[in-house]
PDB file of N, CA and C in Angstrom:
ATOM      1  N   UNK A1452     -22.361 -31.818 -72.911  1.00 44.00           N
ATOM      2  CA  UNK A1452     -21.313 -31.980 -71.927  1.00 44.00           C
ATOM      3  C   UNK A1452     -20.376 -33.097 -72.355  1.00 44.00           C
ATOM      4  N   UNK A1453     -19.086 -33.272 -72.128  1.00 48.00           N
ATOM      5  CA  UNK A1453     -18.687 -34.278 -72.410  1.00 48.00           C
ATOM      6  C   UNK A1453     -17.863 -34.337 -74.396  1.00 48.00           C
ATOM      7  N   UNK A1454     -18.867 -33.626 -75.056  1.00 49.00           N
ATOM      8  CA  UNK A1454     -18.335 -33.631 -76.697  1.00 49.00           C
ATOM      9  C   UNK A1454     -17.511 -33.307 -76.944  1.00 49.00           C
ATOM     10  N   UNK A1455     -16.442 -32.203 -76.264  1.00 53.00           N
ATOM     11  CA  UNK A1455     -15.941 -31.659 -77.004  1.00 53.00           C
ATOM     12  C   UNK A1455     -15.853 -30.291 -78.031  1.00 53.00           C
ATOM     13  N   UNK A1456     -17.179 -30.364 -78.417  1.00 63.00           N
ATOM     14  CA  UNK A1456     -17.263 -29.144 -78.928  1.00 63.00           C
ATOM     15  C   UNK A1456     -17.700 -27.848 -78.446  1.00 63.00           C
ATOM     16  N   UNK A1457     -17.515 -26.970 -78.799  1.00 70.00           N
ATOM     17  CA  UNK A1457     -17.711 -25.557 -78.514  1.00 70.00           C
ATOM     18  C   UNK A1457     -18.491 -24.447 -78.094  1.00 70.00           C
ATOM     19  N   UNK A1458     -19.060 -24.624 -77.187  1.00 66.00           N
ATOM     20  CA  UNK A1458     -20.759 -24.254 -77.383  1.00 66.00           C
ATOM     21  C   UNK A1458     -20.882 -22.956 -77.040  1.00 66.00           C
ATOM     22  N   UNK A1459     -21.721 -22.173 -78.046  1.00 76.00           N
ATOM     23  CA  UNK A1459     -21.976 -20.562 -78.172  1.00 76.00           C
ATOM     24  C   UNK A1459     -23.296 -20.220 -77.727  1.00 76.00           C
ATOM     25  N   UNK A1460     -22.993 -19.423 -76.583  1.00 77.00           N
ATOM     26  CA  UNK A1460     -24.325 -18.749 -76.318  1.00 77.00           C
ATOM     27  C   UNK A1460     -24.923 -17.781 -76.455  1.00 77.00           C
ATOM     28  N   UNK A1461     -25.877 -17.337 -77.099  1.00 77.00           N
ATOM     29  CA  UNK A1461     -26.646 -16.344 -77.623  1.00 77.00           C
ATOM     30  C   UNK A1461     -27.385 -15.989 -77.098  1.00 77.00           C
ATOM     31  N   UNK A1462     -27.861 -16.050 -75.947  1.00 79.00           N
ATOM     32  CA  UNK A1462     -28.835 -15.898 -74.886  1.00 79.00           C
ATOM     33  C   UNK A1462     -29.537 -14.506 -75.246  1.00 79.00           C
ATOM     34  N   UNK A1463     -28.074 -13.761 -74.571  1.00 82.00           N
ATOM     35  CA  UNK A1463     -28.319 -11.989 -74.417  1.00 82.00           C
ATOM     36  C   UNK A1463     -28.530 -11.541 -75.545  1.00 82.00           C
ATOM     37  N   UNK A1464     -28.039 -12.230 -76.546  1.00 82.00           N
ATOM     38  CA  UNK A1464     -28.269 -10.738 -77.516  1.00 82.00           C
ATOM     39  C   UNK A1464     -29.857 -11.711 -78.679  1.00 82.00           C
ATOM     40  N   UNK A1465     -30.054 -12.518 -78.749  1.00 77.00           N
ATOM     41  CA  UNK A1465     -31.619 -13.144 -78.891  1.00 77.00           C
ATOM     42  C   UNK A1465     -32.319 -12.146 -77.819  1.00 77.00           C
ATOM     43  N   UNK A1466     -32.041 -12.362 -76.662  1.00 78.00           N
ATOM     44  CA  UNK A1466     -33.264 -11.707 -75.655  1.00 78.00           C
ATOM     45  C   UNK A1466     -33.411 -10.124 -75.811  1.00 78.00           C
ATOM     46  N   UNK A1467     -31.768  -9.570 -75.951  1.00 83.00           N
ATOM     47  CA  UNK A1467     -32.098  -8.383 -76.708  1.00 83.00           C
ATOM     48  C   UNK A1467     -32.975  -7.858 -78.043  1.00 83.00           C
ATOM     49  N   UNK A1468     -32.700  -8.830 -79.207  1.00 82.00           N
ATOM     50  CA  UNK A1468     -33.466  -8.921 -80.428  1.00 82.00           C
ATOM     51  C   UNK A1468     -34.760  -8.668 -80.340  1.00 82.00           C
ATOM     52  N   UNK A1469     -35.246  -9.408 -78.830  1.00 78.00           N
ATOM     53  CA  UNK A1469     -36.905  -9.139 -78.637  1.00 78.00           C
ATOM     54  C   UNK A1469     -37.179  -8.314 -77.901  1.00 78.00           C
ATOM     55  N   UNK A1470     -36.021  -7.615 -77.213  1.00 81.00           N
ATOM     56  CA  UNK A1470     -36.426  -6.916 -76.609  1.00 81.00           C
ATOM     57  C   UNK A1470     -37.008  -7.372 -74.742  1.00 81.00           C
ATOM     58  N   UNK A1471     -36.166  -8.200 -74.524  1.00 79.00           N
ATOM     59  CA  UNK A1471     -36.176  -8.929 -73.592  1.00 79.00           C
ATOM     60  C   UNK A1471     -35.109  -8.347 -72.682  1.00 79.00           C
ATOM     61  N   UNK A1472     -35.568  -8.676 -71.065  1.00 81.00           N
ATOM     62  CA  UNK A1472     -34.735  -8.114 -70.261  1.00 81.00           C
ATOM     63  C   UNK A1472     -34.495  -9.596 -69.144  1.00 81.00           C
ATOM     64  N   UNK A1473     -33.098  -9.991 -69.802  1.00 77.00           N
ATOM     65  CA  UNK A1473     -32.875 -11.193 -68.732  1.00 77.00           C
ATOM     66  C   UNK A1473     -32.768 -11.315 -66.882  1.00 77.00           C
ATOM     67  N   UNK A1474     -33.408 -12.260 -66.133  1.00 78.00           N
ATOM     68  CA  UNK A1474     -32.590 -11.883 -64.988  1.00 78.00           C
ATOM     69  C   UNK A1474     -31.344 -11.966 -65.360  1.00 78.00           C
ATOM     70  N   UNK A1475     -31.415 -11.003 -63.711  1.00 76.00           N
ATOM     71  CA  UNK A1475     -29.459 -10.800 -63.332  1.00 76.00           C
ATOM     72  C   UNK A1475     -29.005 -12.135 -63.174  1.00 76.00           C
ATOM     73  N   UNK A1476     -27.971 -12.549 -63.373  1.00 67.00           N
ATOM     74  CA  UNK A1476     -27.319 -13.777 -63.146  1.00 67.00           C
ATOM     75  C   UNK A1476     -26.337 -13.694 -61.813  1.00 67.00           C
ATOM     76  N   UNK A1477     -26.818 -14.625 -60.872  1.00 61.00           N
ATOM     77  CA  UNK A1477     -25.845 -14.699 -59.702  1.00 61.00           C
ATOM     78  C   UNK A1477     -24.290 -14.765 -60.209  1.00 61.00           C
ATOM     79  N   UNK A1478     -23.691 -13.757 -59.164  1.00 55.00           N
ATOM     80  CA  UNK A1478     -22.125 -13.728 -59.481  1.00 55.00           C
ATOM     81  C   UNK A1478     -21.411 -14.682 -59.008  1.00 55.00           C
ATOM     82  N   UNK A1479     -20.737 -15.297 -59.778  1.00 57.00           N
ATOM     83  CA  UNK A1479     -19.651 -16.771 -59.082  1.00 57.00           C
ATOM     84  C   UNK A1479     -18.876 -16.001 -57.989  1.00 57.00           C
ATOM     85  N   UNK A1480     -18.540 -17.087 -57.656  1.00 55.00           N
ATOM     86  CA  UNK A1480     -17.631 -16.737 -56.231  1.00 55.00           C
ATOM     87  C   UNK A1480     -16.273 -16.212 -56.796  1.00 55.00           C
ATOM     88  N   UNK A1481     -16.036 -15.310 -56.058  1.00 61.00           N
ATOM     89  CA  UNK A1481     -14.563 -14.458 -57.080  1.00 61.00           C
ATOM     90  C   UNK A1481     -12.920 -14.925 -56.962  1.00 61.00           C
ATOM     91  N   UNK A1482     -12.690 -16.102 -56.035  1.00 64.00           N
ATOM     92  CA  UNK A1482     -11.625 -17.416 -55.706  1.00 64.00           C
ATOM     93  C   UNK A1482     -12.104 -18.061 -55.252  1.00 64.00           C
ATOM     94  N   UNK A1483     -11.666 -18.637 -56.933  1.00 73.00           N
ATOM     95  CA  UNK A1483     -12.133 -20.625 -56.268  1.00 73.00           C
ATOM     96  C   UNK A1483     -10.930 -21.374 -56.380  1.00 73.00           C
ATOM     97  N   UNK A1484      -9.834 -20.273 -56.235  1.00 79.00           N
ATOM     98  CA  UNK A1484      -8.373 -20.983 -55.589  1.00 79.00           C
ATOM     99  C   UNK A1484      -8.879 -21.089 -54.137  1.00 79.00           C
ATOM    100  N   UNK A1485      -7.807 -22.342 -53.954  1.00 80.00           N
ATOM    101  CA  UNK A1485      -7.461 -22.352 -52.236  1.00 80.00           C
ATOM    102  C   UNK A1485      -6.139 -22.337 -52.313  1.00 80.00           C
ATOM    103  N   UNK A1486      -5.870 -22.536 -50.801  1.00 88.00           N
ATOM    104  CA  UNK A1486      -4.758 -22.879 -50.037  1.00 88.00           C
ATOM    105  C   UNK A1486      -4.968 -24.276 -48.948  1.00 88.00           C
ATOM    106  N   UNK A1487      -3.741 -25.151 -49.348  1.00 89.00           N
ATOM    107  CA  UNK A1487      -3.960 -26.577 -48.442  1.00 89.00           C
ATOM    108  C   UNK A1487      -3.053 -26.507 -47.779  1.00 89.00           C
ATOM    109  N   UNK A1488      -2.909 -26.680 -46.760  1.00 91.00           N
ATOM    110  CA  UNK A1488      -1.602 -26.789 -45.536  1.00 91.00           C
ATOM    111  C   UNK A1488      -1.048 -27.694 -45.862  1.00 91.00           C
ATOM    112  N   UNK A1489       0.083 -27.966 -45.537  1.00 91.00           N
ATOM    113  CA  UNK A1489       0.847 -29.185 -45.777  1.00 91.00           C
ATOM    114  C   UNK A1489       0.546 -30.086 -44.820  1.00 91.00           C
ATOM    115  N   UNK A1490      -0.088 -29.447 -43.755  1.00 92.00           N
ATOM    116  CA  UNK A1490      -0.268 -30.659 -42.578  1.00 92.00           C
ATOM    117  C   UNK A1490      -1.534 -31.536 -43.490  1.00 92.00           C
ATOM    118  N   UNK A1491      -2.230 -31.246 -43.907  1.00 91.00           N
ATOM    119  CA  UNK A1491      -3.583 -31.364 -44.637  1.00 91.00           C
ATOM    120  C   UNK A1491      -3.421 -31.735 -45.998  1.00 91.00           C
ATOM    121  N   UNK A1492      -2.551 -31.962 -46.613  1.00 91.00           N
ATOM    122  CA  UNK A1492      -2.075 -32.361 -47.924  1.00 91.00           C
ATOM    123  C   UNK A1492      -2.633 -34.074 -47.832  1.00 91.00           C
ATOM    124  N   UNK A1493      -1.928 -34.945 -47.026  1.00 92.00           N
ATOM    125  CA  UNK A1493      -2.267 -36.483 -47.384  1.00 92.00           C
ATOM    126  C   UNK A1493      -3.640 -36.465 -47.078  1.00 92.00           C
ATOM    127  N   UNK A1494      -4.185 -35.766 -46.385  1.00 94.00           N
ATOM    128  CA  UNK A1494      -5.866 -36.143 -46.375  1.00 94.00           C
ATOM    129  C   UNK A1494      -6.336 -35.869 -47.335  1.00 94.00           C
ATOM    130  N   UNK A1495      -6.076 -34.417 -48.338  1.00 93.00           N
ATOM    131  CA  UNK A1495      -7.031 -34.143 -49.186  1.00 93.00           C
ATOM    132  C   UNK A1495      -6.799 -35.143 -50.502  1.00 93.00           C
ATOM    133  N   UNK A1496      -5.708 -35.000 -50.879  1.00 92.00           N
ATOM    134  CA  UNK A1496      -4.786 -36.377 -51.877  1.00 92.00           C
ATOM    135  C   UNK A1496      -5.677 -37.500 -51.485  1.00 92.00           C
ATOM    136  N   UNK A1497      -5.916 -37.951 -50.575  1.00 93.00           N
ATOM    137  CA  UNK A1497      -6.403 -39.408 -50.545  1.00 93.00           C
ATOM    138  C   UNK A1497      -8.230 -39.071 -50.681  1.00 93.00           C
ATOM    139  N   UNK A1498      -8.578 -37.805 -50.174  1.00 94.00           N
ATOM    140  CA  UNK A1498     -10.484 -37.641 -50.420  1.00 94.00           C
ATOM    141  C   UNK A1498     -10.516 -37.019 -52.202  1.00 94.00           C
ATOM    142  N   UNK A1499      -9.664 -36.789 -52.702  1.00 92.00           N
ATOM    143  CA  UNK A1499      -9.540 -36.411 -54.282  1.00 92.00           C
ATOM    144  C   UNK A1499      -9.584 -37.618 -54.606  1.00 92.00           C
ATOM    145  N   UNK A1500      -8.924 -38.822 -54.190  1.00 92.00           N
ATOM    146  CA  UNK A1500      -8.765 -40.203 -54.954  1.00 92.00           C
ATOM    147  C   UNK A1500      -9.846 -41.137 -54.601  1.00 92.00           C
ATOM    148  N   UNK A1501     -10.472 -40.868 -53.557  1.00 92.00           N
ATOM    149  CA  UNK A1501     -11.655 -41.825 -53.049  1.00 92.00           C
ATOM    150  C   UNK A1501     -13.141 -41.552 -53.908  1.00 92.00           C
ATOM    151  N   UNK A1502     -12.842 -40.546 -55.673  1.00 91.00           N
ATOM    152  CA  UNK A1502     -13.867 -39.571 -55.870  1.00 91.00           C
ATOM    153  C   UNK A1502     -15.074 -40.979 -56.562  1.00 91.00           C
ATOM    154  N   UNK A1503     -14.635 -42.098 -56.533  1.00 91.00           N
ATOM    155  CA  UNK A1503     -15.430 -43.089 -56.731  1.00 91.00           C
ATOM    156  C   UNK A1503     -16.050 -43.782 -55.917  1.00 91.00           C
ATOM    157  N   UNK A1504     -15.485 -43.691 -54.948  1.00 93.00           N
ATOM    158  CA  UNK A1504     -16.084 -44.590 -53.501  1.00 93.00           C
ATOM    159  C   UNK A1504     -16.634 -44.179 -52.699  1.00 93.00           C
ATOM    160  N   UNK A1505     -17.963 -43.976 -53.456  1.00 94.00           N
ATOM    161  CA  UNK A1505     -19.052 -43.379 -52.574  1.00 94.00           C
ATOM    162  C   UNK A1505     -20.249 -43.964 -52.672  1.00 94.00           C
ATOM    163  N   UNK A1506     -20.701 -44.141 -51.490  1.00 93.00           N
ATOM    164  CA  UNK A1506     -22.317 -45.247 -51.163  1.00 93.00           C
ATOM    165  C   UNK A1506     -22.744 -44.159 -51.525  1.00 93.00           C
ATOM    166  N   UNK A1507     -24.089 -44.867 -52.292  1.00 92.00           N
ATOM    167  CA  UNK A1507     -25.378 -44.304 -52.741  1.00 92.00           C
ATOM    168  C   UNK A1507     -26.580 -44.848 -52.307  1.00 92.00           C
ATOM    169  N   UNK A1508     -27.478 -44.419 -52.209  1.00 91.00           N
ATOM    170  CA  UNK A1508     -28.808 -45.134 -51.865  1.00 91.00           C
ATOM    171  C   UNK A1508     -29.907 -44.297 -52.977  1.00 91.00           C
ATOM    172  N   UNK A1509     -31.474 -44.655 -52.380  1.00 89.00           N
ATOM    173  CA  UNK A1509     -32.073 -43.764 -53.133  1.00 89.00           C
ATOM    174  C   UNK A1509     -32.745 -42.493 -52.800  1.00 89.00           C
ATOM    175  N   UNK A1510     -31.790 -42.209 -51.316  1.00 86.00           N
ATOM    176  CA  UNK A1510     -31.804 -41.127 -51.087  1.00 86.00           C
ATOM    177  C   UNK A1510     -30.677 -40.153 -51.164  1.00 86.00           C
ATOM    178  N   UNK A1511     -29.690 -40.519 -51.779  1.00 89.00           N
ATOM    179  CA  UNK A1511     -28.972 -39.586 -52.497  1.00 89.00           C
ATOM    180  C   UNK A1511     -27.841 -40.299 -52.354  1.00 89.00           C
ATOM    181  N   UNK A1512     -26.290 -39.485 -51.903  1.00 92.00           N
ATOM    182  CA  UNK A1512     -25.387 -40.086 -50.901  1.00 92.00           C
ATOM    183  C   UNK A1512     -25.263 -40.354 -49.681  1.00 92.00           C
ATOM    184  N   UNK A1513     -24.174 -41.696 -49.059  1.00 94.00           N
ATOM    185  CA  UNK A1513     -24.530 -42.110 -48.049  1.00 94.00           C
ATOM    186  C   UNK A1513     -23.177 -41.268 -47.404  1.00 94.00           C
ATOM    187  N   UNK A1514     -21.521 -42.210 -48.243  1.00 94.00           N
ATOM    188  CA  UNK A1514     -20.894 -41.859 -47.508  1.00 94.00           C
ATOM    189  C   UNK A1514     -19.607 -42.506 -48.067  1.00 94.00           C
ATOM    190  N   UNK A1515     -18.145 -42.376 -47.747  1.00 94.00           N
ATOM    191  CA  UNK A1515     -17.227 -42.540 -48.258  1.00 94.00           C
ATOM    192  C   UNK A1515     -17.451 -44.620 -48.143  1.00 94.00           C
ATOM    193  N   UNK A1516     -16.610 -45.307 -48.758  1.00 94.00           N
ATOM    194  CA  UNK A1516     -16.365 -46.480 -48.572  1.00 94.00           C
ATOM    195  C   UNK A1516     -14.950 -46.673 -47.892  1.00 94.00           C
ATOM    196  N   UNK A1517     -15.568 -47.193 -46.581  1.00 93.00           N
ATOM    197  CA  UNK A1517     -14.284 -47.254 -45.804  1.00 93.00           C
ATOM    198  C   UNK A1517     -13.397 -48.098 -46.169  1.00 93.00           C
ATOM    199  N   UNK A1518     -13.858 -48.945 -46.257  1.00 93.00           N
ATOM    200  CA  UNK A1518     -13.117 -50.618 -46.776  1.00 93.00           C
ATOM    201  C   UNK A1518     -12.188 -50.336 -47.575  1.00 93.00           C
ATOM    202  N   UNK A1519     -12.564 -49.505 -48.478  1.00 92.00           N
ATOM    203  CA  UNK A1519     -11.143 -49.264 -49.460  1.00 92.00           C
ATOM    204  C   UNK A1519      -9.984 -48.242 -48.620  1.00 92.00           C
ATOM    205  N   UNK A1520      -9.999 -47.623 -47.930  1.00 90.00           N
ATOM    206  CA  UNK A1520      -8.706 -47.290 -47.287  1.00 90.00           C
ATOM    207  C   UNK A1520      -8.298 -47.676 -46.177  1.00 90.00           C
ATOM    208  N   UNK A1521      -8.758 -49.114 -45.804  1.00 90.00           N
ATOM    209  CA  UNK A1521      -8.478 -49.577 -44.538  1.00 90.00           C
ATOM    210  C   UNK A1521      -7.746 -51.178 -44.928  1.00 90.00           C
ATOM    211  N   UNK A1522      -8.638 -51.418 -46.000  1.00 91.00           N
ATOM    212  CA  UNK A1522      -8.640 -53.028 -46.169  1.00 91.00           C
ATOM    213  C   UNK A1522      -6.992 -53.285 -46.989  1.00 91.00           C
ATOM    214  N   UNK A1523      -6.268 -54.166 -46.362  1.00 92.00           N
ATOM    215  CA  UNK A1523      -4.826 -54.863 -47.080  1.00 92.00           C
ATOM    216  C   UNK A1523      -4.451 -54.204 -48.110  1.00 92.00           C
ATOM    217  N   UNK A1524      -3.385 -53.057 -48.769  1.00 92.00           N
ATOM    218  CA  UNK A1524      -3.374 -53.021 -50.129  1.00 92.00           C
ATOM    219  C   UNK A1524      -4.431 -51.115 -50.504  1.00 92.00           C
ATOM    220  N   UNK A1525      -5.236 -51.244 -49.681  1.00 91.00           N
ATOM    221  CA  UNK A1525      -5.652 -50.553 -49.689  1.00 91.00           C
ATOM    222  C   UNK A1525      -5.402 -48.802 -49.868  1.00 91.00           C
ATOM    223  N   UNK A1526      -6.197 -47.840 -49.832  1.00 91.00           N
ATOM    224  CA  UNK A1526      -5.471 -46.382 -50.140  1.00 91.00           C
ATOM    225  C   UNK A1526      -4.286 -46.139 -48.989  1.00 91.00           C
ATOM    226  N   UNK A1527      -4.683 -46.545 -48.280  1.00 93.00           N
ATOM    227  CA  UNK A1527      -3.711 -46.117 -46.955  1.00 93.00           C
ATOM    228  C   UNK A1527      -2.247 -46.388 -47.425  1.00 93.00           C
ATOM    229  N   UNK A1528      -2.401 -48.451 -47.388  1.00 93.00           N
ATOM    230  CA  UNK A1528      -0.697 -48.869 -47.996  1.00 93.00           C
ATOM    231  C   UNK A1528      -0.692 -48.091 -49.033  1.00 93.00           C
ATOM    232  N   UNK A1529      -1.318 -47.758 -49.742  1.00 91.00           N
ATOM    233  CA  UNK A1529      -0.869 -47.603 -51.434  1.00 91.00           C
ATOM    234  C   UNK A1529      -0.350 -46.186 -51.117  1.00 91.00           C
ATOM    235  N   UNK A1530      -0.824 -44.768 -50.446  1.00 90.00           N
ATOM    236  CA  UNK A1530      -0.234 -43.720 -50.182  1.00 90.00           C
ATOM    237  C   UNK A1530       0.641 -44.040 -49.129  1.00 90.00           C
ATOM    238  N   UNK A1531       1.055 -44.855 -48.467  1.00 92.00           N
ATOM    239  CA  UNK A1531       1.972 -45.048 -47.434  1.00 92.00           C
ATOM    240  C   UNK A1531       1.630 -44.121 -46.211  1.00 92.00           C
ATOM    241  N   UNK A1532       0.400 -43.893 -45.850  1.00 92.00           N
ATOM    242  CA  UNK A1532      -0.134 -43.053 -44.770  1.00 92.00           C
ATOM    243  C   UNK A1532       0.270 -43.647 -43.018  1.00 92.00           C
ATOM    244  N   UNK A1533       1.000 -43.019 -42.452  1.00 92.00           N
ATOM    245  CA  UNK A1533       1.668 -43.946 -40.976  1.00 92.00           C
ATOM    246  C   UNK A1533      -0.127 -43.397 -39.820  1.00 92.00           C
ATOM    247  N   UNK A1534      -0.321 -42.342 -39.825  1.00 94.00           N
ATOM    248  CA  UNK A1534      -0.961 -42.072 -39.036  1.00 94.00           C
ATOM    249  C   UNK A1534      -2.298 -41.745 -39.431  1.00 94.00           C
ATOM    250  N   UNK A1535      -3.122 -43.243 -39.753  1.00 94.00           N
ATOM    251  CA  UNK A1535      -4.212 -43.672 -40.042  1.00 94.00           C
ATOM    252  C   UNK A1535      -5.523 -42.922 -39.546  1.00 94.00           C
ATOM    253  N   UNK A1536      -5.420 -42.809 -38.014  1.00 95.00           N
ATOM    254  CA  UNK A1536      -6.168 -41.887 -37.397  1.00 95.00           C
ATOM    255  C   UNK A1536      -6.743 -40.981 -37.650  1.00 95.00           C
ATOM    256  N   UNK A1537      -5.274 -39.743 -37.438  1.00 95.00           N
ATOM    257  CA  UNK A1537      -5.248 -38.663 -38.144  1.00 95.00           C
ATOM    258  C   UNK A1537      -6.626 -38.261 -39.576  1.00 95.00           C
ATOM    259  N   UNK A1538      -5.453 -39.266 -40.287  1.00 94.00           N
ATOM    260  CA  UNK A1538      -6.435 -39.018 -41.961  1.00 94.00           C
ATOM    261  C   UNK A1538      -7.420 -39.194 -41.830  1.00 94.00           C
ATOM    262  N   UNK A1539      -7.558 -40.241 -41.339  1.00 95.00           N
ATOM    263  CA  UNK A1539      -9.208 -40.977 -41.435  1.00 95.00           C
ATOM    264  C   UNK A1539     -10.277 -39.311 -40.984  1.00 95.00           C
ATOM    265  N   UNK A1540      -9.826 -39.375 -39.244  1.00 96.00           N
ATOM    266  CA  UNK A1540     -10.877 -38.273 -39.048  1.00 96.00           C
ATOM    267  C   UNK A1540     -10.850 -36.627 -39.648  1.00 96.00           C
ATOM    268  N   UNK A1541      -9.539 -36.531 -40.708  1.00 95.00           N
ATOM    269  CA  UNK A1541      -9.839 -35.415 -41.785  1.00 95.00           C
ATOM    270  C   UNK A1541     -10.665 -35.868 -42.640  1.00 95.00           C
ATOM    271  N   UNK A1542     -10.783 -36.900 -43.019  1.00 95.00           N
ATOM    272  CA  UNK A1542     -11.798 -37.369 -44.319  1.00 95.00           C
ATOM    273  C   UNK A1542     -13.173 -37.379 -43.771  1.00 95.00           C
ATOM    274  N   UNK A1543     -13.341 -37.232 -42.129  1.00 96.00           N
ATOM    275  CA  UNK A1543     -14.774 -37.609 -42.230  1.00 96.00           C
ATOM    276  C   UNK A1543     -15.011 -36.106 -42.137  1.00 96.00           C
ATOM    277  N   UNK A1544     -14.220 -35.254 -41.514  1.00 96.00           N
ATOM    278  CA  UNK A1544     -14.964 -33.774 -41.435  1.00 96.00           C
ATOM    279  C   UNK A1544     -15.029 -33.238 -43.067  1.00 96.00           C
ATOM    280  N   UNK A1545     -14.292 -33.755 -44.234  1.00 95.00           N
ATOM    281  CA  UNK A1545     -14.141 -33.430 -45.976  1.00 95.00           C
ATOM    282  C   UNK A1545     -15.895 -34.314 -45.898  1.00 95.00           C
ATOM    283  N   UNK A1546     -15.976 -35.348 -45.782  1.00 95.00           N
ATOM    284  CA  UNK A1546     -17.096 -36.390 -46.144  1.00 95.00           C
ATOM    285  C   UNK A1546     -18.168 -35.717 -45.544  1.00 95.00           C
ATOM    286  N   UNK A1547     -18.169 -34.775 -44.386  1.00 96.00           N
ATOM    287  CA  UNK A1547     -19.753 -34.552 -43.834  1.00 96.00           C
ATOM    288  C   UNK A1547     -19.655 -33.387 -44.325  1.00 96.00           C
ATOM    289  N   UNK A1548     -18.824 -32.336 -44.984  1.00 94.00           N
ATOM    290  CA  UNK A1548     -19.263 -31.111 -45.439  1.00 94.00           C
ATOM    291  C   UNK A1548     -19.700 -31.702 -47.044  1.00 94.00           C
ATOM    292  N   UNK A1549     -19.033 -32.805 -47.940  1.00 94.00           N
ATOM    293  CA  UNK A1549     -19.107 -32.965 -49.307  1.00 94.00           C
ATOM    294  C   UNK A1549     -20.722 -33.618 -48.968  1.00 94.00           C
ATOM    295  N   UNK A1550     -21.071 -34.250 -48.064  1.00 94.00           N
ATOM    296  CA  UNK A1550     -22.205 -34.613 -47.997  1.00 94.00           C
ATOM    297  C   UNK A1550     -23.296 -33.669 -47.920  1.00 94.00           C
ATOM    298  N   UNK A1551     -23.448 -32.988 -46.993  1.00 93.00           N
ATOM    299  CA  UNK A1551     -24.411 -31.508 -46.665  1.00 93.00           C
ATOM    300  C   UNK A1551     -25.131 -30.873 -48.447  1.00 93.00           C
ATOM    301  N   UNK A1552     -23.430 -30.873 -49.055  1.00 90.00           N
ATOM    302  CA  UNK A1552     -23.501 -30.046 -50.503  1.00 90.00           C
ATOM    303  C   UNK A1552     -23.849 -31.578 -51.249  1.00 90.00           C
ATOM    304  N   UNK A1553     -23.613 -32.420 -51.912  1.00 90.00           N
ATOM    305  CA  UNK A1553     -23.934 -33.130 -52.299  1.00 90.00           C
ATOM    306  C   UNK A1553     -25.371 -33.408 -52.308  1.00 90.00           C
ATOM    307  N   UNK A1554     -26.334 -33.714 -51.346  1.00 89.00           N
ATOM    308  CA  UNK A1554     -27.832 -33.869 -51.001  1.00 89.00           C
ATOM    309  C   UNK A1554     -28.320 -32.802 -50.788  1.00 89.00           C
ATOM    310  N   UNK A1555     -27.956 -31.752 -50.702  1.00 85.00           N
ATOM    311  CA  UNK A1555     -28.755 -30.669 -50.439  1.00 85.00           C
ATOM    312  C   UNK A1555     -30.229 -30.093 -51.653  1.00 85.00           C
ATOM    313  N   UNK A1556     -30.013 -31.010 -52.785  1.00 78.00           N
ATOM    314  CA  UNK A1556     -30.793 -31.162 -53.271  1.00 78.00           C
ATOM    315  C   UNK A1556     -32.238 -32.300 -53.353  1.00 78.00           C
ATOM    316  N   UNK A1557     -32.253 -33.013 -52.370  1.00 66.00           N
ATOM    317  CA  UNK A1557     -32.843 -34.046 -52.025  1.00 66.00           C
ATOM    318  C   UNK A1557     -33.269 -33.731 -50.895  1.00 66.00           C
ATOM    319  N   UNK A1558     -33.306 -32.513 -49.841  1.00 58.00           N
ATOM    320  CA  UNK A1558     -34.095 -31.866 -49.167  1.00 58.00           C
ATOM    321  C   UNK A1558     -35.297 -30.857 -49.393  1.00 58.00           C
TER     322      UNK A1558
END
């Protein structure tokens, strides 16, 4: 991950060679386009940029770090966001679904 280089998979036709019959492979989801409203644009812009500021524990994730879009200087001034509110409680309904999927392996 991460190299750069090219990586070839031979899976199927090795498993064929032996005569092997692979499972079926689950089908990806067939759009993984969306659509963002414009009303919904500065929230998601600012939960795309928060993709570092996230409490951890050692039970998995906790939760966004508020401090950074509240505190002086912060995401808020820095996107020039007027209606703080608003965003905030779009980020927590983005934060409790990214959470659910996030840990769902730690259940």
């Amino acid at each position: 991950m991460g190299s750069g280089k090219e990586v070839i998979d031979d899976t199927k036709d090795d498993a064929k060679a032996f005569g092997l019959e692979l499972p079926k492979e689950k089908q990806e989801k067939q759009d993984k386009n969306f659509e963002i409203y414009e009303d919904n644009w500065d929230a998601v812009m600012i939960f795309c940029n928060m993709q570092t500021q996230w409490s951890t524990s050692f039970g998995g994730f906790v939760g966004l770090r508020y401090e950074v879009l509240l505190m002086q200087g912060g995401m808020f001034d820095l996107y020039n966001i007027t209606d703080r509110r608003k965003i905030l409680e779009e980020l927590q309904i983005m934060e409790a679904a990214a959470l659910k999927e996030l840990n769902k392996e730690k259940k």
